[in-house]
Amino acid sequence: MTAATHAPAALEVPRHHAFGRFCRAYAKRPAGLAGLGLLVAFGVLALVAPLFIGDDQLNVIKVDGPQLSPPVDGYPLGTDQAGRSVLLLVIWGARESLSIGIIATALTVVLGSAVGLLAGHYQGRIGQSLMHVTDWFIALPSLPLAISLSAVLGQGAASITIAIAVTSWTATARLVRAQTLAVEARPFIERAKVLGAGNTQIMIRHVLPNVMPLILVSSTLTVASAILSEATLTFLGLGDPTSVTWGSMLQAAFAGGAVTAGAWWYLLPPGIAILIVVLGFTLVGRAVEHVLNPRMVGR
Amino acid sequence: MSSLTAPGPAKVKGQGVKRSDLLPYLGSKLVAALVSFFVTLVIGFVIFSLMPADPVRTLTRGRPTSEAQLAQIRVQLGLDDPVWERFLTFVGNTLKGELGYSWQFQQSVSSLVADRLGPTLLLMGTAAVLSIALGLWLGIRSGWRHGSLFDRIASSASLTLWSVPTFWLGMILLVTFSVGIGPIPSLFPAGGMADPSLPQEGWTHVVDVARHLVLPCLTMVLVVFAQYVTVMRTSIIDEMGSPYLLTARAKGLTDDAVRRRHAVPNALLPSVTMIFMHLGILVSGAITVEAVYSWPGLGYLTYEALKIPDLPLLQGTFIVFSASVIIMNLLADVVYRFLDPRVRAQ
């Protein structure tokens, strides 16, 4: 019985060797390393932000800077309508924007993997109907669906997160289903079945570990689109109006007339921050894809 | 060579049989599209009718309302009917083209949608044509010489632009070319579709609308063309290994002729499907661009509905957007079958 659960190890190279080989192959991709560097830099900045940014610099009532001023001494990126430093806002915004992106991705991945695993494992009526549901969701336009969902759920980070997850799980589900079918065709699954492993055991202990690397790759790309979606939904006014995210900065700039005032210093930084983080996740995702799938080389 | 290209009698017969499969094929795709539309209606109904804790409260938000008035509104909205009855009424109304009544505009949603459809189609159509042309051209050239300097520049430019939020690019273009920064003068109008002080017909109107169209259209093209570059580049690279290109080269054709007459037509197939699917997505992509430029289309209508939030209007635009995506997907399937014999043979 116990032998069955460890069956895959007998067929494959030990996992830590594979991981070392993966790291060496990844290190040869400059674009992937650059993406990783960008992400690490932003991650560190977001984590240490509370050490040097306090409520006095973020609270609209407590700040005393010049209002909507271009870059001057002490405010290297200028200020917003309330006199807050745009630089500090962008750094603070990284916390919320990244966490919404990552939490939404986690939800997406859990939902998508569950549907994909079930659809791949139960290939009869259950699997087919699950795939039908997936196809229907693919046919729905994601932005209007997300807008509708968060409009009904009410303003706030939670409803935006849910809306992103509900509209983006389909890609993961399809991927996981395809991979589940491939894994279940391998002999060790047959062996586990013969030895009496149940459906849950096969899915969780045998299929999931083999599908996991693929899920992780696809999730780096999902984070990129989740961050873009967060910015878009917040810009449309669906976010929490009191929190500072890159999307809410742009929304405040737009609603507060920064565009007509020509306040480019207020508009550029949040957008460039989004660009850098999305590009970072995309580059990392593509590099990992290249390493794991040699057929992609040259593209 | 000739034996490979000239269709033998057996093949002609085979094709004849396949052609008669066309109607069942179209039928099954049409049924699938109708089922998708029905599912859209279910989802729209669930989101807008079942999820809000109390639509009456949302409707009367911020206004003092007596219990009797609340009860009257409930009866008017049919909220006390059983769920399935409300759903059937909703489906019936939608099929009749009645999408409900906007709280904010005090007008039927269908007439609002009809008013705003034209501007959206104009913006999207122009943006689609330009981005497809630009994207395919760049994709073909990048794929054909992949790894070259041209390819690296085109690929990284499209990757970068793809990572940019559309509405942000819109605002940046707006500040740069409409408000004007530093030495750049104000070149284009900031929003709307036409200047109300100019005559609304004739050449002046056309030129005026064109001037208003430049910035929103440019914004959409810059973000959307990247997808076509990627798809076209990949399919050109896929084709490049094919033996028929070697044959074409062996005949002594120039590199240019091989690319144009042999590689591109074959590589276009996947792109065509993608184009139709993206057209559907483009509709919703217009939401933020129209919001930034107050372009009086469906996207701006959605944006206006969101501020209230005007739930019947949001529901109506959601159904219209979904329907357009479903129609585009159906067209993609049909066109793909006409273009690609391999699909026909399946």
XYZ file of C-alpha atoms in Angstrom:
645
model
C 0.000 0.000 0.000
C 2.636 2.534 1.004
C 4.734 1.632 -2.019
C 1.959 2.817 -4.294
C 2.044 6.358 -2.978
C 5.739 6.668 -3.802
C 5.479 5.038 -7.190
C 6.286 8.092 -9.349
C 9.722 8.496 -7.776
C 10.829 5.186 -9.226
C 10.195 6.377 -12.773
C 11.696 9.841 -12.545
C 14.869 11.588 -11.597
C 14.748 12.685 -7.944
C 13.017 16.035 -7.700
C 15.870 18.063 -6.183
C 18.123 17.098 -9.122
C 15.466 18.251 -11.548
C 15.156 21.494 -9.606
C 18.914 22.137 -9.807
C 18.864 21.512 -13.541
C 15.897 23.826 -13.889
C 17.719 26.620 -12.032
C 20.809 26.261 -14.220
C 18.718 26.386 -17.399
C 16.765 29.363 -16.081
C 19.977 31.244 -15.239
C 20.881 31.122 -18.938
C 17.888 33.228 -19.888
C 18.746 36.922 -19.429
C 15.173 38.114 -19.966
C 13.931 35.745 -17.253
C 16.644 36.908 -14.848
C 15.812 40.544 -15.573
C 12.124 39.853 -14.881
C 12.982 38.079 -11.639
C 15.221 40.993 -10.624
C 12.428 43.513 -11.207
C 9.984 41.462 -9.179
C 12.398 40.929 -6.283
C 13.161 44.668 -6.187
C 9.468 45.571 -6.079
C 8.703 42.838 -3.558
C 11.431 44.034 -1.188
C 10.312 47.645 -1.579
C 6.718 46.682 -0.786
C 7.784 44.695 2.279
C 10.010 47.370 3.823
C 7.651 50.265 2.949
C 6.143 50.516 6.483
C 9.646 51.197 7.861
C 9.874 54.591 6.202
C 6.292 55.469 5.228
C 3.916 56.323 8.017
C 0.343 57.496 8.307
C 1.510 61.155 8.350
C 2.682 60.838 4.773
C -0.384 59.004 3.472
C -3.263 60.560 5.363
C -4.882 63.264 3.265
C -5.556 65.389 6.365
C -2.098 65.155 7.910
C 0.120 65.866 4.883
C 1.410 69.394 4.293
C 3.130 69.267 0.892
C 2.380 71.559 -2.054
C -0.737 70.490 -3.966
C -0.430 68.917 -7.401
C 3.100 70.166 -7.733
C 5.661 69.000 -10.294
C 8.853 67.399 -8.923
C 10.520 69.719 -6.379
C 12.951 69.374 -3.462
C 11.754 66.706 -1.059
C 9.169 65.422 -3.566
C 11.245 63.770 -6.320
C 8.125 62.677 -8.252
C 5.888 65.612 -7.404
C 2.689 65.555 -5.332
C -1.001 64.705 -5.742
C -4.041 66.950 -5.195
C -3.829 66.495 -1.425
C -0.106 67.233 -1.255
C 1.095 63.660 -0.790
C 4.394 62.547 -2.308
C 3.738 60.580 -5.497
C 6.905 58.539 -4.925
C 5.730 57.354 -1.503
C 2.242 56.636 -2.859
C 3.650 54.458 -5.626
C 5.809 52.504 -3.164
C 2.877 52.088 -0.783
C 0.597 51.137 -3.670
C 2.865 48.187 -4.464
C 1.703 46.506 -1.232
C -1.987 46.502 -2.061
C -1.628 46.018 -5.823
C 0.724 43.057 -5.424
C -1.308 41.439 -2.685
C -4.590 41.734 -4.584
C -2.836 40.316 -7.668
C -1.367 37.408 -5.729
C -4.501 36.589 -3.717
C -6.667 36.749 -6.857
C -4.194 34.437 -8.580
C -4.224 32.011 -5.669
C -8.037 31.883 -5.837
C -7.905 31.488 -9.617
C -5.408 28.658 -9.373
C -7.321 26.809 -6.652
C -10.616 27.116 -8.526
C -9.096 26.276 -11.916
C -7.060 23.344 -10.616
C -10.019 21.863 -8.790
C -12.223 22.028 -11.892
C -9.396 20.787 -14.135
C -8.481 17.883 -11.849
C -12.091 16.765 -11.471
C -12.794 17.108 -15.187
C -9.647 15.179 -16.057
C -10.181 12.452 -13.490
C -13.885 11.793 -13.929
C -13.951 11.493 -17.679
C -17.597 10.535 -17.928
C -20.561 12.794 -17.542
C -19.075 14.832 -14.683
C -15.934 15.673 -16.648
C -17.882 16.588 -19.740
C -20.296 18.852 -17.952
C -17.441 20.565 -16.125
C -15.738 21.232 -19.445
C -18.998 22.596 -20.855
C -19.189 25.038 -17.955
C -15.571 26.021 -18.628
C -16.322 26.614 -22.310
C -19.278 28.807 -21.419
C -17.133 30.902 -19.141
C -14.483 31.221 -21.850
C -17.153 32.580 -24.201
C -18.140 35.287 -21.721
C -16.301 38.601 -22.074
C -14.225 38.817 -18.911
C -14.120 42.572 -18.323
C -17.905 43.155 -18.521
C -18.441 40.063 -16.357
C -15.910 41.287 -13.784
C -17.461 44.765 -13.855
C -20.947 43.354 -13.356
C -19.831 41.075 -10.531
C -17.967 43.716 -8.585
C -20.693 46.296 -9.182
C -23.184 43.947 -7.580
C -20.851 42.782 -4.798
C -20.077 46.390 -3.889
C -16.904 48.506 -3.862
C -13.799 47.041 -2.303
C -10.727 44.890 -2.657
C -12.615 41.707 -1.789
C -15.172 42.003 -4.557
C -12.486 42.905 -7.109
C -10.466 39.856 -6.048
C -13.504 37.598 -6.396
C -14.393 39.115 -9.771
C -10.868 38.508 -11.100
C -10.854 34.907 -9.871
C -14.299 34.150 -11.325
C -13.314 35.513 -14.731
C -9.843 33.991 -15.069
C -9.972 30.420 -13.745
C -10.844 28.890 -17.130
C -7.317 28.935 -18.584
C -5.933 27.085 -15.557
C -8.795 24.593 -15.656
C -8.123 23.672 -19.302
C -4.403 23.363 -18.721
C -4.786 21.234 -15.594
C -7.351 18.997 -17.278
C -5.053 18.325 -20.238
C -2.155 17.564 -17.931
C -4.320 15.369 -15.692
C -5.326 13.293 -18.712
C -1.647 12.897 -19.634
C -0.628 11.912 -16.112
C -3.521 9.494 -15.654
C -2.471 7.645 -18.792
C 0.823 6.725 -17.143
C 1.304 3.247 -15.663
C 1.795 4.228 -12.027
C -1.783 5.481 -11.833
C -2.989 2.104 -13.031
C -0.847 0.466 -10.386
C -2.222 2.716 -7.667
C -5.759 1.868 -8.779
C -5.059 -1.841 -8.699
C -3.621 -1.474 -5.219
C -6.917 0.075 -4.141
C -6.261 3.819 -4.142
C -9.474 5.830 -4.130
C -10.381 8.694 -6.457
C -9.401 11.369 -3.940
C -6.100 9.688 -3.195
C -5.231 9.398 -6.877
C -6.093 13.012 -7.572
C -4.414 14.572 -4.537
C -1.402 12.310 -4.002
C -0.549 11.171 -7.512
C -1.876 13.585 -10.113
C -1.592 16.899 -8.277
C 2.179 16.688 -7.525
C 2.819 15.995 -11.206
C 0.598 18.827 -12.385
C 1.913 21.319 -9.825
C 4.937 22.667 -11.782
C 2.698 23.511 -14.711
C 0.183 25.207 -12.414
C 2.961 27.350 -10.959
C 4.169 28.451 -14.393
C 0.727 29.409 -15.559
C 0.125 31.274 -12.313
C 3.031 33.674 -12.927
C 1.244 34.769 -16.091
C -2.055 34.904 -14.196
C -0.553 37.312 -11.644
C 0.380 39.642 -14.501
C -3.147 39.750 -15.862
C -4.662 39.918 -12.357
C -2.629 43.053 -11.596
C -3.795 44.605 -14.866
C -7.404 43.675 -14.080
C -7.123 45.108 -10.574
C -5.884 48.413 -11.990
C -8.658 48.462 -14.589
C -11.497 47.662 -12.190
C -10.191 50.145 -9.608
C -9.845 52.793 -12.297
C -13.492 52.257 -13.195
C -14.340 53.088 -9.592
C -14.943 49.600 -8.200
C -12.059 49.566 -5.724
C -11.902 50.626 -2.101
C -11.738 54.440 -2.313
C -9.657 54.780 0.853
C -6.846 52.368 0.011
C -3.781 53.245 -2.047
C -3.220 51.021 -5.073
C -1.783 51.911 -8.458
C -5.239 51.656 -9.941
C -6.776 53.921 -7.280
C -3.999 56.496 -7.785
C -4.844 56.647 -11.496
C -8.542 56.786 -10.707
C -7.976 59.681 -8.288
C -5.780 61.438 -10.849
C -8.413 61.054 -13.562
C -11.362 62.022 -11.380
C -9.442 64.878 -9.778
C -8.619 66.591 -13.057
C -4.903 65.738 -13.142
C -5.256 65.006 -16.863
C -6.646 68.418 -17.799
C -4.124 70.064 -15.469
C -1.390 68.310 -17.455
C -0.032 66.688 -14.261
C 2.048 64.061 -16.061
C 4.179 63.455 -12.939
C 1.117 62.105 -11.159
C 0.050 59.865 -14.063
C 3.378 58.372 -15.143
C 4.693 56.663 -11.943
C 1.724 54.365 -11.131
C 1.439 53.293 -14.766
C 5.140 52.588 -15.076
C 5.010 50.616 -11.821
C 2.191 48.468 -13.255
C 4.136 48.076 -16.490
C 7.289 46.944 -14.672
C 5.544 44.417 -12.440
C 3.388 42.982 -15.237
C 6.410 42.788 -17.521
C 8.390 41.133 -14.712
C 5.790 38.408 -14.192
C 5.414 37.902 -17.961
C 9.173 37.575 -18.487
C 9.514 35.111 -15.613
C 6.553 33.077 -16.843
C 7.888 32.919 -20.380
C 11.381 31.988 -19.240
C 10.044 29.140 -17.109
C 7.901 27.990 -20.029
C 10.942 27.930 -22.319
C 12.963 25.925 -19.812
C 10.224 23.378 -19.159
C 9.147 23.054 -22.782
C 12.124 22.899 -25.155
C 9.764 22.997 -28.154
C 9.235 26.662 -27.385
C 12.882 27.502 -28.150
C 13.240 30.170 -30.809
C 9.933 31.816 -30.081
C 4.615 17.323 -58.030
C 1.528 17.353 -60.207
C 0.236 14.133 -58.728
C 0.372 15.790 -55.331
C -1.416 18.966 -56.254
C -3.896 17.876 -58.929
C -6.946 16.409 -57.214
C -7.652 12.846 -58.306
C -11.227 11.666 -58.887
C -11.417 9.998 -55.492
C -10.468 13.220 -53.794
C -13.105 15.227 -55.628
C -15.713 12.749 -54.512
C -14.402 12.971 -50.969
C -14.663 16.729 -51.016
C -18.201 16.509 -52.328
C -19.198 14.391 -49.372
C -17.506 16.823 -46.985
C -19.266 19.795 -48.486
C -22.650 18.290 -47.766
C -21.545 18.125 -44.118
C -21.564 21.886 -44.076
C -25.151 22.317 -42.959
C -24.947 19.957 -39.974
C -21.665 21.625 -39.027
C -23.194 25.093 -39.157
C -26.228 23.777 -37.328
C -24.201 22.333 -34.468
C -22.178 25.543 -34.122
C -25.366 27.591 -34.152
C -26.906 25.413 -31.457
C -23.734 25.757 -29.394
C -23.891 29.536 -29.789
C -27.550 29.597 -28.733
C -26.758 27.469 -25.676
C -23.925 29.877 -24.825
C -26.318 32.783 -25.111
C -28.813 31.048 -22.846
C -26.059 30.456 -20.287
C -25.156 34.144 -20.538
C -28.746 35.007 -19.734
C -28.700 32.676 -16.725
C -25.453 34.209 -15.465
C -26.715 37.731 -16.082
C -29.933 36.919 -14.237
C -28.099 35.347 -11.298
C -25.678 38.259 -10.979
C -28.189 41.063 -11.253
C -31.393 39.627 -9.895
C -30.402 37.139 -7.259
C -27.194 38.533 -5.836
C -28.005 42.078 -4.719
C -29.185 41.802 -1.142
C -32.113 44.085 -1.868
C -32.457 45.799 -5.250
C -35.071 48.095 -3.814
C -32.576 49.428 -1.284
C -29.982 49.972 -4.017
C -32.577 51.732 -6.109
C -33.700 54.070 -3.354
C -30.211 54.542 -1.928
C -29.836 57.825 -0.101
C -33.509 58.769 -0.475
C -35.947 58.625 2.393
C -38.605 56.102 1.426
C -41.594 54.895 3.377
C -42.387 51.203 3.838
C -45.469 51.538 1.625
C -43.401 53.016 -1.195
C -40.843 50.215 -0.824
C -43.572 47.624 -1.073
C -44.981 49.324 -4.166
C -41.567 49.295 -5.868
C -41.184 45.615 -5.012
C -44.462 44.866 -6.749
C -43.476 47.001 -9.763
C -40.154 45.218 -10.106
C -41.896 41.874 -9.728
C -39.591 40.969 -6.843
C -42.254 39.048 -4.992
C -42.823 36.612 -7.864
C -41.134 33.207 -7.703
C -37.583 33.080 -9.117
C -38.380 30.917 -12.136
C -41.233 33.191 -13.133
C -38.946 36.224 -12.958
C -36.350 34.353 -14.987
C -38.863 33.443 -17.706
C -40.074 37.056 -17.890
C -36.454 38.200 -18.140
C -35.604 35.732 -20.941
C -38.803 36.570 -22.808
C -38.110 40.304 -22.588
C -34.505 39.892 -23.709
C -35.571 37.855 -26.743
C -38.041 40.589 -27.610
C -35.164 43.077 -27.410
C -36.380 44.631 -24.181
C -33.390 44.956 -21.899
C -35.057 46.763 -19.051
C -35.355 50.358 -17.975
C -32.375 52.483 -16.970
C -32.711 54.026 -13.507
C -30.352 56.840 -14.327
C -31.429 57.856 -17.830
C -35.139 57.122 -17.340
C -35.095 55.517 -20.766
C -35.230 51.944 -22.049
C -31.852 50.207 -22.054
C -32.389 48.971 -25.624
C -32.769 52.491 -26.996
C -29.677 53.637 -25.075
C -27.703 50.710 -26.474
C -28.960 51.438 -29.992
C -27.892 55.093 -29.674
C -24.410 54.185 -28.499
C -23.740 51.271 -30.826
C -22.641 53.421 -33.795
C -19.802 55.292 -32.072
C -18.469 52.047 -30.551
C -18.516 50.278 -33.918
C -16.726 53.233 -35.530
C -13.991 53.292 -32.869
C -13.600 49.527 -32.719
C -13.778 48.994 -36.445
C -11.062 51.540 -37.155
C -8.905 50.268 -34.292
C -9.394 46.651 -35.384
C -8.462 47.266 -39.024
C -5.370 49.278 -38.108
C -4.141 46.939 -35.390
C -4.701 43.829 -37.518
C -2.813 45.376 -40.431
C 0.036 46.560 -38.231
C 0.142 43.401 -36.105
C 0.102 40.935 -38.998
C 2.702 42.897 -40.950
C 5.044 43.093 -37.956
C 4.346 39.467 -37.050
C 5.148 38.195 -40.542
C 8.369 40.164 -40.766
C 9.457 39.206 -37.228
C 8.664 35.538 -37.680
C 10.352 35.296 -41.057
C 13.599 36.656 -39.645
C 13.169 35.547 -36.061
C 16.100 36.413 -33.866
C 17.001 39.395 -36.036
C 17.252 42.944 -34.711
C 13.880 43.797 -36.300
C 12.286 40.816 -34.573
C 13.812 41.673 -31.214
C 12.622 45.279 -31.405
C 9.127 44.378 -32.631
C 8.722 41.590 -30.070
C 9.893 43.624 -27.105
C 7.833 46.630 -28.146
C 4.695 44.528 -28.367
C 5.452 42.750 -25.072
C 5.953 46.104 -23.347
C 2.797 47.649 -24.776
C 0.855 44.525 -23.868
C 1.909 45.014 -20.215
C 0.453 48.507 -20.112
C -3.052 49.197 -18.820
C -5.061 50.516 -21.784
C -6.657 53.338 -19.827
C -3.265 54.521 -18.574
C -1.860 54.700 -22.088
C -5.006 56.620 -22.995
C -4.441 59.169 -20.244
C -0.774 59.570 -21.171
C -1.655 60.193 -24.826
C -4.384 62.570 -23.687
C -1.981 64.604 -21.550
C 0.706 64.580 -24.222
C -1.255 65.350 -27.361
C -4.436 66.995 -26.167
C -3.479 69.028 -23.096
C 0.074 69.329 -24.390
C 3.277 69.169 -22.315
C 6.147 71.588 -22.728
C 6.864 72.174 -26.392
C 4.092 69.857 -27.617
C 1.017 71.934 -28.489
C -2.549 70.717 -28.082
C -3.077 68.743 -31.271
C -6.301 66.827 -30.707
C -9.566 67.383 -28.825
C -9.715 65.943 -25.308
C -12.946 64.012 -25.459
C -16.322 63.352 -26.958
C -16.939 62.461 -30.559
C -17.723 65.822 -32.137
C -17.458 69.499 -31.328
C -21.040 70.693 -30.609
C -20.249 74.187 -31.925
C -19.502 72.850 -35.411
C -22.216 71.808 -37.911
C -23.220 68.175 -37.352
C -23.184 67.207 -41.044
C -21.074 67.436 -44.189
C -17.302 67.434 -44.517
C -16.590 69.597 -41.471
C -18.388 67.018 -39.327
C -16.452 64.112 -40.855
C -13.130 65.869 -40.298
C -14.183 66.811 -36.767
C -15.129 63.227 -35.876
C -11.892 61.968 -37.423
C -9.907 64.380 -35.251
C -11.749 63.153 -32.159
C -11.121 59.556 -33.225
C -7.318 59.782 -33.500
C -6.313 59.479 -29.846
C -8.792 56.824 -28.622
C -8.120 54.789 -31.751
C -4.346 55.082 -31.361
C -4.640 53.965 -27.733
C -6.519 50.804 -28.685
C -4.251 50.000 -31.622
C -1.100 50.315 -29.520
C -2.361 47.841 -26.936
C -4.137 45.402 -29.252
C -1.652 44.991 -32.101
C 0.719 43.060 -29.823
C -1.603 40.046 -29.774
C -1.599 39.824 -33.561
C 2.190 40.164 -33.679
C 2.550 37.218 -31.295
C 0.045 34.968 -33.038
C 1.278 35.724 -36.549
C 4.931 35.410 -35.579
C 4.340 32.009 -33.994
C 2.425 30.638 -36.954
C 5.026 31.893 -39.453
C 7.736 30.185 -37.403
C 5.620 27.021 -37.370
C 5.319 27.094 -41.154
C 9.006 27.733 -41.702
C 10.014 24.155 -41.064
C 7.559 22.827 -43.658
C 8.930 20.953 -46.681
C 6.707 22.846 -49.140
C 8.695 26.009 -48.481
C 11.857 24.118 -49.381
C 10.155 23.031 -52.615
C 9.182 26.608 -53.366
C 12.749 27.735 -52.776
C 14.100 24.897 -54.919
C 11.948 26.168 -57.776
C 14.105 29.287 -57.618
C 11.544 31.671 -56.166
C 12.881 34.707 -54.382
C 12.711 34.852 -50.621
C 10.038 37.513 -50.901
C 7.852 35.433 -53.202
C 8.199 32.346 -50.998
C 7.081 34.365 -48.024
C 4.210 36.144 -49.720
C 2.766 33.427 -51.899
C 3.461 30.310 -49.843
C 4.216 30.899 -46.176
C 1.834 33.770 -45.390
C -1.380 32.264 -46.817
C -0.856 29.094 -44.790
C 0.224 30.872 -41.649
C -2.776 33.191 -41.810
C -5.223 30.469 -40.791
C -4.673 30.488 -37.022
C -4.533 34.291 -37.058
C -7.910 34.584 -38.756
C -9.591 32.681 -35.949
C -7.719 34.716 -33.386
C -8.822 37.918 -35.087
C -12.477 37.044 -34.793
C -12.103 36.040 -31.163
C -10.184 39.218 -30.413
C -12.838 41.341 -32.103
C -15.226 40.158 -29.438
C -12.725 41.014 -26.731
C -12.084 44.382 -28.352
C -15.692 45.364 -27.670
C -15.112 45.157 -23.956
C -11.607 46.589 -24.299
C -13.326 49.725 -25.494
C -14.818 50.278 -22.018
C -11.810 51.980 -20.443
C -10.736 53.835 -23.586
C -14.223 55.244 -24.042
C -14.277 56.198 -20.359
C -10.995 58.120 -20.661
C -12.019 59.942 -23.831
C -15.754 60.247 -23.013
C -16.367 58.608 -26.378
C -20.173 58.256 -26.488
C -20.273 54.496 -27.086
C -21.302 51.352 -25.222
C -18.152 51.390 -23.095
C -18.808 54.915 -21.867
C -22.417 53.902 -21.238
C -21.146 51.071 -19.031
C -18.860 53.513 -17.233
C -21.754 55.895 -16.609
C -23.895 52.997 -15.388
C -21.146 51.930 -12.986
C -21.045 55.250 -11.177
C -24.644 54.958 -9.978
C -24.612 51.807 -10.180
C -27.451 51.514 -12.625
C -28.013 47.751 -12.449
C -30.527 47.303 -15.343
C -28.211 49.264 -17.625
C -25.198 47.218 -16.518
C -27.161 44.028 -17.086
C -28.145 45.217 -20.553
C -24.600 46.121 -21.596
C -23.332 42.822 -20.151
C -25.777 40.912 -22.366
C -24.874 42.979 -25.434
C -21.133 42.499 -24.879
C -21.576 38.755 -24.319
C -23.765 38.386 -27.383
C -21.169 40.128 -29.542
C -18.432 37.800 -28.295
C -20.616 34.747 -28.962
C -21.398 35.963 -32.493
C -17.723 36.616 -33.188
C -16.777 33.137 -31.962
C -19.440 31.632 -34.213
C -18.084 33.601 -37.180
C -14.570 32.434 -36.297
C -15.696 28.793 -36.441
C -17.477 29.258 -39.753
C -14.672 31.218 -41.420
C -12.086 28.777 -40.153
C -13.926 25.889 -41.725
C -14.159 27.659 -45.059
C -10.471 28.522 -45.025
C -8.860 25.417 -43.634
C -9.455 22.113 -45.446
C -7.929 20.261 -42.492
C -10.840 21.296 -40.297
C -13.286 20.321 -43.018
C -11.779 16.857 -43.174
C -12.321 16.198 -39.474
